[in-house]
Amino acid sequence: MRSKIVKNLFFAGEVLDLDGPTGGYNLQICWSTGYAAGTWAAKKQ
């Protein structure tokens, strides 16, 4: 979820292009990856 090229750039939600077992738009993936990226980024500041 963190860019290896650009410092302090994180990816979350639909930009990750993940498919869940339900297919299509998966809200849980969006919420979970957004929370994880935000929490990690806040700790790095």
PDB file of N, CA and C in Angstrom, residues 4-34:
ATOM      1  N   LYS A   4       6.929   2.458  -3.446  1.00  0.00           N
ATOM      2  CA  LYS A   4       8.364   2.213  -3.312  1.00  0.00           C
ATOM      3  C   LYS A   4       9.174   3.306  -3.997  1.00  0.00           C
ATOM      4  N   ILE A   5       8.491   4.136  -4.795  1.00  0.00           N
ATOM      5  CA  ILE A   5       9.176   5.169  -5.566  1.00  0.00           C
ATOM      6  C   ILE A   5       9.017   6.552  -4.934  1.00  0.00           C
ATOM      7  N   VAL A   6       7.785   6.899  -4.520  1.00  0.00           N
ATOM      8  CA  VAL A   6       7.486   8.229  -3.987  1.00  0.00           C
ATOM      9  C   VAL A   6       7.323   8.142  -2.474  1.00  0.00           C
ATOM     10  N   LYS A   7       8.142   8.889  -1.752  1.00  0.00           N
ATOM     11  CA  LYS A   7       8.081   8.890  -0.292  1.00  0.00           C
ATOM     12  C   LYS A   7       6.741   9.453   0.188  1.00  0.00           C
ATOM     13  N   ASN A   8       6.169   8.833   1.213  1.00  0.00           N
ATOM     14  CA  ASN A   8       4.911   9.257   1.843  1.00  0.00           C
ATOM     15  C   ASN A   8       3.703   9.198   0.907  1.00  0.00           C
ATOM     16  N   LEU A   9       3.720   8.302  -0.073  1.00  0.00           N
ATOM     17  CA  LEU A   9       2.572   8.084  -0.951  1.00  0.00           C
ATOM     18  C   LEU A   9       1.985   6.717  -0.636  1.00  0.00           C
ATOM     19  N   PHE A  10       0.696   6.697  -0.288  1.00  0.00           N
ATOM     20  CA  PHE A  10       0.027   5.466   0.107  1.00  0.00           C
ATOM     21  C   PHE A  10      -1.173   5.222  -0.799  1.00  0.00           C
ATOM     22  N   PHE A  11      -1.488   3.942  -1.009  1.00  0.00           N
ATOM     23  CA  PHE A  11      -2.618   3.552  -1.842  1.00  0.00           C
ATOM     24  C   PHE A  11      -3.618   2.781  -0.997  1.00  0.00           C
ATOM     25  N   ALA A  12      -4.906   3.053  -1.211  1.00  0.00           N
ATOM     26  CA  ALA A  12      -5.952   2.371  -0.441  1.00  0.00           C
ATOM     27  C   ALA A  12      -7.240   2.330  -1.258  1.00  0.00           C
ATOM     28  N   GLY A  13      -8.135   1.449  -0.857  1.00  0.00           N
ATOM     29  CA  GLY A  13      -9.462   1.388  -1.461  1.00  0.00           C
ATOM     30  C   GLY A  13      -9.476   0.854  -2.878  1.00  0.00           C
ATOM     31  N   GLU A  14     -10.316   1.429  -3.716  1.00  0.00           N
ATOM     32  CA  GLU A  14     -10.526   0.944  -5.076  1.00  0.00           C
ATOM     33  C   GLU A  14      -9.295   1.090  -5.967  1.00  0.00           C
ATOM     34  N   VAL A  15      -8.382   1.973  -5.620  1.00  0.00           N
ATOM     35  CA  VAL A  15      -7.176   2.139  -6.435  1.00  0.00           C
ATOM     36  C   VAL A  15      -6.313   0.875  -6.410  1.00  0.00           C
ATOM     37  N   LEU A  16      -6.502   0.008  -5.415  1.00  0.00           N
ATOM     38  CA  LEU A  16      -5.741  -1.240  -5.319  1.00  0.00           C
ATOM     39  C   LEU A  16      -6.227  -2.296  -6.297  1.00  0.00           C
ATOM     40  N   ASP A  17      -7.401  -2.136  -6.862  1.00  0.00           N
ATOM     41  CA  ASP A  17      -7.977  -3.070  -7.834  1.00  0.00           C
ATOM     42  C   ASP A  17      -8.033  -4.498  -7.285  1.00  0.00           C
ATOM     43  N   LEU A  18      -8.639  -4.646  -6.124  1.00  0.00           N
ATOM     44  CA  LEU A  18      -8.815  -5.954  -5.496  1.00  0.00           C
ATOM     45  C   LEU A  18     -10.237  -6.448  -5.711  1.00  0.00           C
ATOM     46  N   ASP A  19     -10.388  -7.748  -5.825  1.00  0.00           N
ATOM     47  CA  ASP A  19     -11.714  -8.359  -5.951  1.00  0.00           C
ATOM     48  C   ASP A  19     -11.980  -9.237  -4.741  1.00  0.00           C
ATOM     49  N   GLY A  20     -13.106  -9.006  -4.093  1.00  0.00           N
ATOM     50  CA  GLY A  20     -13.514  -9.850  -2.981  1.00  0.00           C
ATOM     51  C   GLY A  20     -14.380 -10.989  -3.468  1.00  0.00           C
ATOM     52  N   PRO A  21     -14.734 -11.897  -2.566  1.00  0.00           N
ATOM     53  CA  PRO A  21     -15.572 -13.032  -2.953  1.00  0.00           C
ATOM     54  C   PRO A  21     -16.954 -12.602  -3.455  1.00  0.00           C
ATOM     55  N   THR A  22     -17.394 -11.395  -3.092  1.00  0.00           N
ATOM     56  CA  THR A  22     -18.687 -10.908  -3.559  1.00  0.00           C
ATOM     57  C   THR A  22     -18.567 -10.243  -4.922  1.00  0.00           C
ATOM     58  N   GLY A  23     -17.340  -9.952  -5.351  1.00  0.00           N
ATOM     59  CA  GLY A  23     -17.096  -9.327  -6.644  1.00  0.00           C
ATOM     60  C   GLY A  23     -17.427  -7.845  -6.631  1.00  0.00           C
ATOM     61  N   GLY A  24     -16.932  -7.139  -7.623  1.00  0.00           N
ATOM     62  CA  GLY A  24     -17.248  -5.720  -7.773  1.00  0.00           C
ATOM     63  C   GLY A  24     -16.731  -4.853  -6.642  1.00  0.00           C
ATOM     64  N   TYR A  25     -17.506  -3.849  -6.306  1.00  0.00           N
ATOM     65  CA  TYR A  25     -17.130  -2.859  -5.302  1.00  0.00           C
ATOM     66  C   TYR A  25     -17.198  -3.474  -3.911  1.00  0.00           C
ATOM     67  N   ASN A  26     -16.097  -3.513  -3.217  1.00  0.00           N
ATOM     68  CA  ASN A  26     -16.034  -4.142  -1.908  1.00  0.00           C
ATOM     69  C   ASN A  26     -15.752  -3.078  -0.845  1.00  0.00           C
ATOM     70  N   LEU A  27     -16.777  -2.675  -0.121  1.00  0.00           N
ATOM     71  CA  LEU A  27     -16.629  -1.619   0.880  1.00  0.00           C
ATOM     72  C   LEU A  27     -15.669  -1.995   2.000  1.00  0.00           C
ATOM     73  N   GLN A  28     -15.663  -3.251   2.409  1.00  0.00           N
ATOM     74  CA  GLN A  28     -14.782  -3.646   3.506  1.00  0.00           C
ATOM     75  C   GLN A  28     -13.314  -3.463   3.141  1.00  0.00           C
ATOM     76  N   ILE A  29     -12.946  -3.793   1.914  1.00  0.00           N
ATOM     77  CA  ILE A  29     -11.561  -3.584   1.481  1.00  0.00           C
ATOM     78  C   ILE A  29     -11.223  -2.095   1.509  1.00  0.00           C
ATOM     79  N   CYS A  30     -12.149  -1.254   1.056  1.00  0.00           N
ATOM     80  CA  CYS A  30     -11.914   0.195   1.056  1.00  0.00           C
ATOM     81  C   CYS A  30     -11.708   0.725   2.465  1.00  0.00           C
ATOM     82  N   TRP A  31     -12.585   0.335   3.380  1.00  0.00           N
ATOM     83  CA  TRP A  31     -12.480   0.819   4.760  1.00  0.00           C
ATOM     84  C   TRP A  31     -11.225   0.296   5.447  1.00  0.00           C
ATOM     85  N   SER A  32     -10.948  -0.974   5.285  1.00  0.00           N
ATOM     86  CA  SER A  32      -9.808  -1.586   5.972  1.00  0.00           C
ATOM     87  C   SER A  32      -8.473  -1.056   5.468  1.00  0.00           C
ATOM     88  N   THR A  33      -8.313  -0.965   4.150  1.00  0.00           N
ATOM     89  CA  THR A  33      -7.052  -0.464   3.618  1.00  0.00           C
ATOM     90  C   THR A  33      -6.892   1.033   3.878  1.00  0.00           C
ATOM     91  N   GLY A  34      -7.988   1.777   3.846  1.00  0.00           N
ATOM     92  CA  GLY A  34      -7.929   3.201   4.172  1.00  0.00           C
ATOM     93  C   GLY A  34      -7.521   3.433   5.608  1.00  0.00           C
TER      94      GLY A  34
END
